[in-house]
Tab-separated table of C-alpha atoms and ligand atoms in Angstrom:
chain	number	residue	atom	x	y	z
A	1	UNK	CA	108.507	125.333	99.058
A	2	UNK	CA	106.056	124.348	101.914
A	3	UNK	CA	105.675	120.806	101.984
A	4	UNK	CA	102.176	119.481	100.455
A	5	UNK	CA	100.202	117.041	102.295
A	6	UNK	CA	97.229	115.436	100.576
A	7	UNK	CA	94.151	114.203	102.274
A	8	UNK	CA	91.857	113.874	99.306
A	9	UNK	CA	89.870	110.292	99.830
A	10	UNK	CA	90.880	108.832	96.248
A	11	UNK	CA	92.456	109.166	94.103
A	12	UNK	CA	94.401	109.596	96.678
A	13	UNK	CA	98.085	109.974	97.774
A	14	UNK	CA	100.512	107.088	96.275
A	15	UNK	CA	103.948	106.622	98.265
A	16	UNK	CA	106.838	109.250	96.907
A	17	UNK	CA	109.196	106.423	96.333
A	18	UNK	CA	106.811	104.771	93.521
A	19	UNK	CA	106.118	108.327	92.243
A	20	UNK	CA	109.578	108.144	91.451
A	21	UNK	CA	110.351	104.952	90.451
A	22	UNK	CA	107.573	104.973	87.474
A	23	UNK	CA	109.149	108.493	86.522
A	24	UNK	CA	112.462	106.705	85.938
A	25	UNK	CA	111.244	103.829	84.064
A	26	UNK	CA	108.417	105.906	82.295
A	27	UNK	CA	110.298	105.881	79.110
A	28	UNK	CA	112.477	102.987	79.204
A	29	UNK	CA	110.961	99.637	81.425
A	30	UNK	CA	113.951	98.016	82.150
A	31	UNK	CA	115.957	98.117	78.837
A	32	UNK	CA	112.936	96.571	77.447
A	33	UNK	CA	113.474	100.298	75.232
A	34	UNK	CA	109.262	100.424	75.848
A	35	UNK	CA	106.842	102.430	77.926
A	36	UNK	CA	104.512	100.267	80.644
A	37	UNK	CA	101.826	101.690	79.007
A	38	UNK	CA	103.119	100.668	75.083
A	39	UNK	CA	103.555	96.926	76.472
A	40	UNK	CA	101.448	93.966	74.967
A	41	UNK	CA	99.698	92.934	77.826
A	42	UNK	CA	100.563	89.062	77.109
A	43	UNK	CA	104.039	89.927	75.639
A	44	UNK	CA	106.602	88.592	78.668
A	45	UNK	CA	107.643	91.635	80.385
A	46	UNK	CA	103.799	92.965	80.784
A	47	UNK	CA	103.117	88.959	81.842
A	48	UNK	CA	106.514	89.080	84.591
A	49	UNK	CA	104.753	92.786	85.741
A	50	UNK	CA	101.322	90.783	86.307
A	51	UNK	CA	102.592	87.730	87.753
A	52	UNK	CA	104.700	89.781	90.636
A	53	UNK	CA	101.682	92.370	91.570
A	54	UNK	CA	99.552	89.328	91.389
A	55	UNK	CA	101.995	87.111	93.821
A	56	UNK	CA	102.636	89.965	96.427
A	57	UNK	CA	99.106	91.345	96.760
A	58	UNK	CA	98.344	86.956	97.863
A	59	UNK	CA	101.355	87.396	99.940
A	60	UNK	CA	100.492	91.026	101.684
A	61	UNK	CA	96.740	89.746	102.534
A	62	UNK	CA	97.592	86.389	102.534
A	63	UNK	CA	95.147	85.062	100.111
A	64	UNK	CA	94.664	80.970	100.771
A	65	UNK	CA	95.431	79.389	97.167
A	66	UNK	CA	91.821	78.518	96.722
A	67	UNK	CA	90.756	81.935	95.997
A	68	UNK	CA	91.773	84.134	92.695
A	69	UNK	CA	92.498	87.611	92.463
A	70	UNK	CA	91.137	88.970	89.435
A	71	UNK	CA	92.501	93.107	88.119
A	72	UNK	CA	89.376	94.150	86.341
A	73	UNK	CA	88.218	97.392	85.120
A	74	UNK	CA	84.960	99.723	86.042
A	75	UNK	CA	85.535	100.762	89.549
A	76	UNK	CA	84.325	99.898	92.858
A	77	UNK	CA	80.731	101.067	91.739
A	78	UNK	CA	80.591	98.687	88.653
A	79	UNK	CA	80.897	95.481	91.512
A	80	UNK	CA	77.619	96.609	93.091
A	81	UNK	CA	76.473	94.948	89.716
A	82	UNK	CA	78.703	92.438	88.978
A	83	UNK	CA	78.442	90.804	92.258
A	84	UNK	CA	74.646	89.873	91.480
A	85	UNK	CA	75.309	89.161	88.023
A	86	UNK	CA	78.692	86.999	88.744
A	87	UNK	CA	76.700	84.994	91.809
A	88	UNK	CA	73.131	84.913	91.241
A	89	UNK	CA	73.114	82.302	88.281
A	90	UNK	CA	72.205	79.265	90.041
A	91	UNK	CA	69.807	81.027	92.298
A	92	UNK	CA	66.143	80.704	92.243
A	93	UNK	CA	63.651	83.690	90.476
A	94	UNK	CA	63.292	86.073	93.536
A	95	UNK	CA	66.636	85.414	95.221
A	96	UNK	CA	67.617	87.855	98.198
A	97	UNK	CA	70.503	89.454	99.272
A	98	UNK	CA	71.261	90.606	102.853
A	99	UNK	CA	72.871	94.334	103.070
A	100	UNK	CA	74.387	96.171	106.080
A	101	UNK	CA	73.648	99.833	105.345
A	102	UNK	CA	76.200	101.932	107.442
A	103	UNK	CA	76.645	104.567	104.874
A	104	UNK	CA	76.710	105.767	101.347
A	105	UNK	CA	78.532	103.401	99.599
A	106	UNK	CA	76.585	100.434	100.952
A	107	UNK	CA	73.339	102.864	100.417
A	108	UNK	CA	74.645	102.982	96.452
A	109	UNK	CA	75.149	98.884	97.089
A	110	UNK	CA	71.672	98.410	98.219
A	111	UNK	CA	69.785	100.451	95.281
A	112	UNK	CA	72.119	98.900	92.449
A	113	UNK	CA	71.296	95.282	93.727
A	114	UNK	CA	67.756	96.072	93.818
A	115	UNK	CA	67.854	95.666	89.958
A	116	UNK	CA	68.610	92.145	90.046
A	117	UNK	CA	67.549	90.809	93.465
A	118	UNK	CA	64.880	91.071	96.513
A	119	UNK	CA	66.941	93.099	99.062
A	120	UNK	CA	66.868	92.742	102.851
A	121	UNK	CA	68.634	95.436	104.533
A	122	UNK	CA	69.081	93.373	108.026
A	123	UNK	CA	70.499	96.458	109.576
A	124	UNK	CA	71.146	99.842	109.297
A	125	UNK	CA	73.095	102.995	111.147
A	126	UNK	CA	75.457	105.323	109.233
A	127	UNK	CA	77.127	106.369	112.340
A	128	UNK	CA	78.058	102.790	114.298
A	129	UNK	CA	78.248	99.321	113.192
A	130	UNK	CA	75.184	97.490	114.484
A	131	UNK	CA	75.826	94.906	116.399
A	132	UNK	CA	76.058	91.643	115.009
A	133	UNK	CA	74.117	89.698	117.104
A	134	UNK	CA	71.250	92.114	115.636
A	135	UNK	CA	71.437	91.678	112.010
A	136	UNK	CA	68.037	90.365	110.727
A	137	UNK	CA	69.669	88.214	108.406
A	138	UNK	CA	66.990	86.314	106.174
A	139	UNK	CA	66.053	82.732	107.600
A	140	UNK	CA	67.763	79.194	106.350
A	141	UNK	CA	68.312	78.834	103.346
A	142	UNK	CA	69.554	82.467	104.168
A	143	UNK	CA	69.918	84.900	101.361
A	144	UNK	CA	72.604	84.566	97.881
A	145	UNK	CA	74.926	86.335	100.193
A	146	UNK	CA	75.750	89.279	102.613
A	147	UNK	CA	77.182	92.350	101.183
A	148	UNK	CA	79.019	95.200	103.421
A	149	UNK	CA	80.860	98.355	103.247
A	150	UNK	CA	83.452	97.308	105.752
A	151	UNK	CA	84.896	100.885	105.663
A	152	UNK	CA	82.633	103.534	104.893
A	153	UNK	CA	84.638	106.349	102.871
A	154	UNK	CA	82.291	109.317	103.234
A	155	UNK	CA	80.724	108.996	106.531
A	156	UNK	CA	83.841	107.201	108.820
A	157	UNK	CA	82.665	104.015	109.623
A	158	UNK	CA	84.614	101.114	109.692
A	159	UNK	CA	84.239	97.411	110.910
A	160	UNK	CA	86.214	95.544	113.404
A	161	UNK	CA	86.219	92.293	110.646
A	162	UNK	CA	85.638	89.735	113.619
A	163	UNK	CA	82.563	87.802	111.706
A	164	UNK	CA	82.629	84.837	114.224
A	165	UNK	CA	78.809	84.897	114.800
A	166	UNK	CA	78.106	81.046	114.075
A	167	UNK	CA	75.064	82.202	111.970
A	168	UNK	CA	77.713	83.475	109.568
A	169	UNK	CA	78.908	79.426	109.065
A	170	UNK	CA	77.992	79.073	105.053
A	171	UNK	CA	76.574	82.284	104.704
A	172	UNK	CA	78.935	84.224	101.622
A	173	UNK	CA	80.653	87.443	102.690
A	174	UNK	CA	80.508	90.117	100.211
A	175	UNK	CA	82.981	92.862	101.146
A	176	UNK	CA	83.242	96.901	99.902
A	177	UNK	CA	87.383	97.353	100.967
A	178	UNK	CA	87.453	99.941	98.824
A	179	UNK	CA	88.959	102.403	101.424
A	180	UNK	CA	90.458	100.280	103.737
A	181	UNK	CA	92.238	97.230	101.863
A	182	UNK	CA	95.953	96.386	102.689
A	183	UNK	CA	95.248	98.909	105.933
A	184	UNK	CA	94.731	96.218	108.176
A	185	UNK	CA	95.403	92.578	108.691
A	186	UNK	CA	91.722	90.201	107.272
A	187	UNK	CA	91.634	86.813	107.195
A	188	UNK	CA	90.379	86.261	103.264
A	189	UNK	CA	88.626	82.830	103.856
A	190	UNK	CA	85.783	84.862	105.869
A	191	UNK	CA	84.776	85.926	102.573
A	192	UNK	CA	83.302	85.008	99.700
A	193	UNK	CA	84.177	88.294	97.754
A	194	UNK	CA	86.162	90.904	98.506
A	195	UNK	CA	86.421	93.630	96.317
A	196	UNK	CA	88.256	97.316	95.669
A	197	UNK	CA	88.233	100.186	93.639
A	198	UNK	CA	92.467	101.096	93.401
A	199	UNK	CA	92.177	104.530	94.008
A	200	UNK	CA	93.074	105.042	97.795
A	201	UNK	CA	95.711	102.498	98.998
A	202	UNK	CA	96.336	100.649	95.779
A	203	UNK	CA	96.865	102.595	92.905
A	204	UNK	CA	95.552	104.752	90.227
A	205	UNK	CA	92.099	104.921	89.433
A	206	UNK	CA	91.039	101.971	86.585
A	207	UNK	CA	92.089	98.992	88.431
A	208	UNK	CA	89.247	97.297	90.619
A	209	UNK	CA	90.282	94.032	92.355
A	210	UNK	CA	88.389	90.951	93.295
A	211	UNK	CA	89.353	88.122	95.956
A	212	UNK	CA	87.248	85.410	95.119
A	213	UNK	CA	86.809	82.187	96.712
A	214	UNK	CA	86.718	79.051	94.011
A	215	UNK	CA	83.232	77.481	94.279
A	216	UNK	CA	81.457	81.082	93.830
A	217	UNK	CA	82.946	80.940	89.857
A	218	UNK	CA	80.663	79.838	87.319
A	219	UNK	CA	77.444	81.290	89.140
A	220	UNK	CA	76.699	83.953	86.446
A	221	UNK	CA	73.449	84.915	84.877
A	222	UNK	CA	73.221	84.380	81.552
A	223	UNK	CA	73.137	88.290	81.057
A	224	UNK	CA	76.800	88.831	82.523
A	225	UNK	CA	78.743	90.793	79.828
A	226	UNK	CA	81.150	88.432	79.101
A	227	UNK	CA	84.483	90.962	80.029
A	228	UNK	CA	82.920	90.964	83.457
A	229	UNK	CA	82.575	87.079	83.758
A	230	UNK	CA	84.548	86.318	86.592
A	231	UNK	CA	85.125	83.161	85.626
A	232	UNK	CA	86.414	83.568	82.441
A	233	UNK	CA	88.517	86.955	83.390
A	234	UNK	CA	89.978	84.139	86.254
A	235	UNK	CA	90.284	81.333	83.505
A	236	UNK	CA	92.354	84.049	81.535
A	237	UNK	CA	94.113	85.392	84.198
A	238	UNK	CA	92.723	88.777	83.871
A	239	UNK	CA	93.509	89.175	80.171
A	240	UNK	CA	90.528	88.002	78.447
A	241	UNK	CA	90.144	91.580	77.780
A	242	UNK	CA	93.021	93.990	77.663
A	243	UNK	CA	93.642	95.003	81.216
A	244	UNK	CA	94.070	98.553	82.719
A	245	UNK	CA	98.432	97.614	82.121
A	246	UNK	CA	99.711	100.809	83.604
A	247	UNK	CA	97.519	100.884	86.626
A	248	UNK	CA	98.539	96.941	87.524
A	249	UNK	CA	102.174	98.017	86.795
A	250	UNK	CA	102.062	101.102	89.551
A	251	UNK	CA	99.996	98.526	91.990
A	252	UNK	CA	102.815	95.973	91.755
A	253	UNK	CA	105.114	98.775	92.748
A	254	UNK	CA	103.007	100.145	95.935
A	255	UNK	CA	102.916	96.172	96.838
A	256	UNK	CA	106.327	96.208	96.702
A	257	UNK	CA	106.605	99.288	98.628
A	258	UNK	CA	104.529	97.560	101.335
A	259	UNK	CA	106.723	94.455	101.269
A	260	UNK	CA	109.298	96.756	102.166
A	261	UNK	CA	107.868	98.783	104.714
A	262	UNK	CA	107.173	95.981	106.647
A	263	UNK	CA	103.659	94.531	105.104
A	264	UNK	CA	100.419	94.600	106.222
A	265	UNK	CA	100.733	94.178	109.917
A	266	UNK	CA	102.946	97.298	109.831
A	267	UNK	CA	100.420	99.375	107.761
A	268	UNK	CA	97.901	98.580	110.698
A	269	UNK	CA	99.897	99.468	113.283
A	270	UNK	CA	101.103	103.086	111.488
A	271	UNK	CA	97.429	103.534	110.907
A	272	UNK	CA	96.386	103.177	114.364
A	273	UNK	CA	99.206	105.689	115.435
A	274	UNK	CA	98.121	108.480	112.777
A	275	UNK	CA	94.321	107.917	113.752
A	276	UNK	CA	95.114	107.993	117.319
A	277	UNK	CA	96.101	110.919	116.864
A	278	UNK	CA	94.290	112.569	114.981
A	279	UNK	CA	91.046	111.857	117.068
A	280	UNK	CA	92.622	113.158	119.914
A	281	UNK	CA	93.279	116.081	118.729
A	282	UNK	CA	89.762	115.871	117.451
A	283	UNK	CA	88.301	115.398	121.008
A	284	UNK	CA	90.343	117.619	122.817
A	285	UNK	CA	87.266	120.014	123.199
A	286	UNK	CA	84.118	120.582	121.488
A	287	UNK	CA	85.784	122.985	118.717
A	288	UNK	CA	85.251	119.666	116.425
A	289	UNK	CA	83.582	116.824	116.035
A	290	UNK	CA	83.322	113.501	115.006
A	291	UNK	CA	80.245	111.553	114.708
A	292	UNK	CA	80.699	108.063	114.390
A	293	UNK	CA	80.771	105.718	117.468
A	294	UNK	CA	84.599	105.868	119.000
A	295	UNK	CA	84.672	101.913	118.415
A	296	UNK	CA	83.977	102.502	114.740
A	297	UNK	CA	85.833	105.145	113.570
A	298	UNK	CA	87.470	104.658	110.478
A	299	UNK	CA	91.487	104.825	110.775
A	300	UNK	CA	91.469	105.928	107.273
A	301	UNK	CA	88.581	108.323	106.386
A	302	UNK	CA	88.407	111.176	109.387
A	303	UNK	CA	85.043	113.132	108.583
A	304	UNK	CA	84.501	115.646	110.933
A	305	UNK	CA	82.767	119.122	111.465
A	306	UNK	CA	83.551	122.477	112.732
A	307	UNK	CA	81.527	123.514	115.485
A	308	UNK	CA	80.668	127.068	114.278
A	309	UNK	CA	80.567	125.901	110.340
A	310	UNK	CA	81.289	129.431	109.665
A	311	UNK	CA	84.577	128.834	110.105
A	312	UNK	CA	84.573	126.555	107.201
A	313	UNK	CA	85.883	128.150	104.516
A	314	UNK	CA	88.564	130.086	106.281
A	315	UNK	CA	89.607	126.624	107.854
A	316	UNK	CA	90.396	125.141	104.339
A	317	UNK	CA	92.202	128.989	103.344
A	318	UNK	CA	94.459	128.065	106.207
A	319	UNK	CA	95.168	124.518	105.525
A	320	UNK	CA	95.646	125.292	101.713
A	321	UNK	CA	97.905	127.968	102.693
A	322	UNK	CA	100.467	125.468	104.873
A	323	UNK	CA	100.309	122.425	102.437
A	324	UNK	CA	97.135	120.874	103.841
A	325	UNK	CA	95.293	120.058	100.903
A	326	UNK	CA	91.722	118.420	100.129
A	327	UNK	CA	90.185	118.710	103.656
A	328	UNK	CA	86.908	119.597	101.675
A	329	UNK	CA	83.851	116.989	103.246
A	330	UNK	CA	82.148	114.859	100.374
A	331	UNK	CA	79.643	117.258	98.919
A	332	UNK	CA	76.659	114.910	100.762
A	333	UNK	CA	77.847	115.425	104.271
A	334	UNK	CA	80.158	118.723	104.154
A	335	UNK	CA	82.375	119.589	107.121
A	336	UNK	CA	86.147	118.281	106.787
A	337	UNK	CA	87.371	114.900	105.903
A	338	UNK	CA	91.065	114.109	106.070
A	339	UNK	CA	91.750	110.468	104.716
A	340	UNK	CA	94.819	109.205	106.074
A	341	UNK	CA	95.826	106.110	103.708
A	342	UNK	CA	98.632	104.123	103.866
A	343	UNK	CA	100.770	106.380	102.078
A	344	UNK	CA	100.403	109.235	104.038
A	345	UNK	CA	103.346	109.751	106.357
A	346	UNK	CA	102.970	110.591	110.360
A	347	UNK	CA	104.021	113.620	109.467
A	348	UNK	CA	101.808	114.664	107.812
A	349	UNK	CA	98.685	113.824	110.358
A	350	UNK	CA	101.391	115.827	112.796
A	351	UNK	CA	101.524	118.840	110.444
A	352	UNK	CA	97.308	118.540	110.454
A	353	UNK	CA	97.164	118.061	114.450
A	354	UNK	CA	99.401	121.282	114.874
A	355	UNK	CA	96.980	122.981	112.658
A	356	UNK	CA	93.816	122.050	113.843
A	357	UNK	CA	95.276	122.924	117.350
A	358	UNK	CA	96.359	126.577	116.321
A	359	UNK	CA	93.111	127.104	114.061
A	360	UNK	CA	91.112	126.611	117.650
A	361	UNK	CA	93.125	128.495	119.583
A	362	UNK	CA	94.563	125.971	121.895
B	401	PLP	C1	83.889	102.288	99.693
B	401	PLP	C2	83.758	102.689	98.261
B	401	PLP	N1	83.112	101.876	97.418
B	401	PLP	C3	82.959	102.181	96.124
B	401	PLP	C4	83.455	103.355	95.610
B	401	PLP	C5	83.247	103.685	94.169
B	401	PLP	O1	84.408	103.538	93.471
B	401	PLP	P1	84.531	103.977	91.937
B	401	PLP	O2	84.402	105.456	91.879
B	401	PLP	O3	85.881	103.450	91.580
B	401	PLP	O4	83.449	103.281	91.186
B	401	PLP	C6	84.153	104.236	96.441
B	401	PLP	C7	84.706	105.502	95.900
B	401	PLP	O5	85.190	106.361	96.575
B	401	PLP	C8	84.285	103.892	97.802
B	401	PLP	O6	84.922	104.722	98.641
């Protein structure tokens, strides 16, 4: 059988190895004679499952101990409104947020925010990072915070997270890692928030995660649904509803899949290698192309276009046909897109490169 590569940008591919290891215990957990997913999530072995995902996702990002990581439920989209409603409490009528727009899912950030706040966008540009130095950020006492899309997963973008502008000093971070979380080394206490949807280099689809620093708990508006509190899902370590059990227990096995593989620092330097390249092989003439500014090209989302698009759907016939699978562009943008998270293997952006290379000729 030809070997299947999947590019789709979440859900996305998980690492073989965990495939395999939730197959094995799928019926049995560890003599426990139960299922994961037939667990009480505050009998002890769901609690030991929790407590490890929750200890080596701190250790893989290093998380300082005066932030909590919260497993929630709704997505990466629900945040867009639980940010404002978890941090606008003790704001004044009118408060503003600050936006970067560099893309879709910031664009969806921006219009959900506008329900509950004034919005400044202080800079826009879906195909580059604007400078720092030219973000209109809103004047002292500067807005409830600064949300961003650090790694746009439709259009490619992706920021160099070096927020050492002094103008930054007490502003709060808000931070879309969606798409690029665990990818790259951060350094948490930048942020306020961080937050991100499991699907691409976490876990199944269900489990969102927040990184949030200490003093920004308690801020809620009186409207917050309580199951979205984030202080009382932190007070309750994540169970003061039920939480999404199976999805935490397959994270806690891709963390320690990345513990193994080397951590963090190894996923970033892997990533660089696969997105090398794969823009090269992008570049190598104009058969393709790539948008986005070379210095913020996303090393996990590769959008990109064929010159004569009436190619396109003979391009995908091909790819199908030797394993390639879900090159398809997001419906908004079209062209190609091949996401290369953490768990895909070299080989596979190899197998794409050779493709790409015989499907123009070269
Ligand atoms: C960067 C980013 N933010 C938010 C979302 C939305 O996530 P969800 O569909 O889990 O709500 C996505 C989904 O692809 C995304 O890529």
């Amino acid at each position: 059988m030809t070997q299947i590569f999947n590019f789709s940008a979440g859900p996305a591919v998980l690492p073989k190895e965990v495939l395999a290891q939730a197959a094995a215990e799928m019926l049995d957990w560890h003599g426990s004679g139960m299922s994961v997913m037939e667990m009480s999530h505050r009998g002890p072995e769901f609690m030991s499952i929790y407590k490890a995902a929750e200890r080596d996702l701190r250790e893989l990002l290093a998380v300082p101990d005066n932030y909590k990581i919260l497993f929630m439920q709704g997505g990466g989209l629900s945040q867009n409104a639980l940010i404002p409603l978890n941090l606008l409490g003790h704001k004044p009528e009118g408060a503003t947020i600050d936006f970067i727009h560099t893309g879709s899912w910031s664009a969806k950030s921006i219009k959900e925010a506008g329900k509950y706040a004034k919005v400044n966008t202080a800079a826009s540009n879906t195909t580059a990072v604007p400078a720092q130095a030219e973000w209109q950020l809103t004047p002292a006492p500067g807005a409830a915070y600064l949300h961003m899309c650090t790694n746009e997963t439709i259009d490619g973008v992706e920021y160099q997270p070096d927020f050492n502008d002094p103008r930054f000093a007490g502003r709060v971070l808000v931070a879309d890692m969606s798409s690029h979380i665990l990818s790259r080394v951060i350094d948490v206490a930048k942020y306020g928030v961080i937050f991100a949807g499991a699907q691409k280099n976490i876990g199944p689809a269900g489990v969102t995660i927040v990184i949030i620093r200490d003093d920004l708990l308690g801020k809620a508006l009186p409207v917050c649904p309580s199951a979205f509190d984030f202080k009382l899902v932190a007070d309750n370590e994540s169970m003061y509803n039920t939480p999404p059990t199976y999805g935490i227990y397959i994270a806690g096995l891709v963390f320690q899949w990345l513990k193994q593989q080397g951590g963090v620092a190894e996923m970033e330097k892997r990533a660089k290698a696969k997105a090398d390249l794969l823009y090269a092989a992008l570049d190598a003439d104009d058969f393709y192309q790539n948008r986005v500014a070379p210095a913020n090209r996303s090393r996990m989302n590769v959008p990109f276009y064929l010159k004569d698009e009436s190619k396109n759907e003979a391009f995908l016939a091909g790819a199908k046909a030797r394993g390639l699978l879900q090159l398809k562009g997001h419906k908004s943008v079209g062209g190609m897109r091949a996401s290369i998270y953490n768990a895909m293997p070299i080989e596979g952006v190899q197998a794409l490169v050779d493709y790409l290379n015989e499907f123009a000729g070269r």
